Amino acid sequence: IVLHTHMEDPVPVIAFGTKKFTRPVLLYNHASHLLRLGGSIADLVLDLEKNDEITSLKRGEKNTFFLGVPSKEIVYSKPDKKALRKKLNLPFDKKIIISSGSEQKYNVSLNEIFPEMLEKLINNNTYCFIIGIQKNNKYWKNIEKLSKGHIRTLGYVSFQEGYLDYLAAADLYLDSYPFGGGTAAMDAVSRGTPLLSLKSACLQLDFLQETDAYCETPEELMQKGYRILSDKNYADKILKQLQNSLEKYQSKEAWTKRTN
């Protein structure tokens, strides 16, 4: 039995938490950082990152295996950013930063590091668009006002509405913070966009941590952000590192090999 369930779902525990049920149970640990049920009845916990300390130290689950999450096809071709920006009504002649994630991943009640970084990265030549934060969010409406419209929230954007096109149209993708978005970062790299991710206490996939895109401090992230936006060779270098690392850790071939 392989469990890919919501963290709060009690049904697997009720169904399989009995001595009479002897078939092996594997729990796909897709939300390590969140409180979840299911570990008590799992014979093996499948982690998304190597040496997940939350699983081993915080929850005491010793029987684990690094499986990861498979990527979509990794795209190496250069996207036509001008055509995409025309389609999405984005400025042609400006630098564009994109970030995406559910609203909880930008929880400013925990800290305000992310909006502070954005305010320092944007200027008259740079815009930042955040997918996932609702347009009527009062905190971010104030940020938009203070930035004179250079930081904007777009609300939810589906794949049918061009979510991947937004990622491909960007000059830089910023991982959400304080909760990173592993699969969103994979999407950005797969669409040919360099990204930066700030170290946090929550899960961040190994393919990010193995590259220069992984930043230990906000200052390091901003320094690299300025450079990516101004130096195409450096941006291409970061993207190539990310694509190689994504292929190594998260490609379908790598994932399939680990399942054998």
PDB file of C-alpha atoms in Angstrom, residues 71 73-79 186 188-195 207 211 235-251:
ATOM      1  CA  SER A  71       9.960  16.512 -12.650  1.00  0.00           C
ATOM      2  CA  GLU A  73      10.119  17.282 -18.931  1.00  0.00           C
ATOM      3  CA  ILE A  74      13.130  19.567 -18.510  1.00  0.00           C
ATOM      4  CA  VAL A  75      13.117  22.184 -21.260  1.00  0.00           C
ATOM      5  CA  TYR A  76      16.482  23.466 -22.475  1.00  0.00           C
ATOM      6  CA  SER A  77      15.221  25.628 -25.353  1.00  0.00           C
ATOM      7  CA  LYS A  78      15.089  29.396 -24.834  1.00  0.00           C
ATOM      8  CA  PRO A  79      11.502  30.670 -24.446  1.00  0.00           C
ATOM      9  CA  MET A 186      10.967  22.729 -10.637  1.00  0.00           C
ATOM     10  CA  ALA A 188      10.404  27.479 -13.268  1.00  0.00           C
ATOM     11  CA  VAL A 189      13.642  25.671 -14.117  1.00  0.00           C
ATOM     12  CA  SER A 190      11.820  23.443 -16.586  1.00  0.00           C
ATOM     13  CA  ARG A 191      10.580  26.587 -18.341  1.00  0.00           C
ATOM     14  CA  GLY A 192      14.093  27.987 -18.703  1.00  0.00           C
ATOM     15  CA  THR A 193      14.104  30.604 -15.925  1.00  0.00           C
ATOM     16  CA  PRO A 194      16.920  31.010 -13.356  1.00  0.00           C
ATOM     17  CA  LEU A 195      15.765  31.082  -9.756  1.00  0.00           C
ATOM     18  CA  PHE A 207      18.331  19.885  -6.401  1.00  0.00           C
ATOM     19  CA  THR A 211      23.551  24.845  -6.665  1.00  0.00           C
ATOM     20  CA  ALA A 235      21.936  34.125 -15.247  1.00  0.00           C
ATOM     21  CA  ASP A 236      22.657  31.403 -17.814  1.00  0.00           C
ATOM     22  CA  LYS A 237      25.266  29.865 -15.495  1.00  0.00           C
ATOM     23  CA  ILE A 238      22.760  29.624 -12.614  1.00  0.00           C
ATOM     24  CA  LEU A 239      20.099  28.186 -14.915  1.00  0.00           C
ATOM     25  CA  LYS A 240      22.480  25.549 -16.288  1.00  0.00           C
ATOM     26  CA  GLN A 241      23.443  24.497 -12.746  1.00  0.00           C
ATOM     27  CA  LEU A 242      19.769  24.179 -11.856  1.00  0.00           C
ATOM     28  CA  GLN A 243      18.889  22.191 -14.972  1.00  0.00           C
ATOM     29  CA  ASN A 244      21.772  19.765 -14.421  1.00  0.00           C
ATOM     30  CA  SER A 245      20.869  19.341 -10.753  1.00  0.00           C
ATOM     31  CA  LEU A 246      17.171  18.929 -11.538  1.00  0.00           C
ATOM     32  CA  GLU A 247      18.024  16.199 -14.020  1.00  0.00           C
ATOM     33  CA  LYS A 248      20.297  14.501 -11.481  1.00  0.00           C
ATOM     34  CA  TYR A 249      17.832  14.493  -8.596  1.00  0.00           C
ATOM     35  CA  GLN A 250      14.318  14.951  -9.916  1.00  0.00           C
ATOM     36  CA  SER A 251      14.134  13.725 -13.523  1.00  0.00           C
TER      37      SER A 251
END
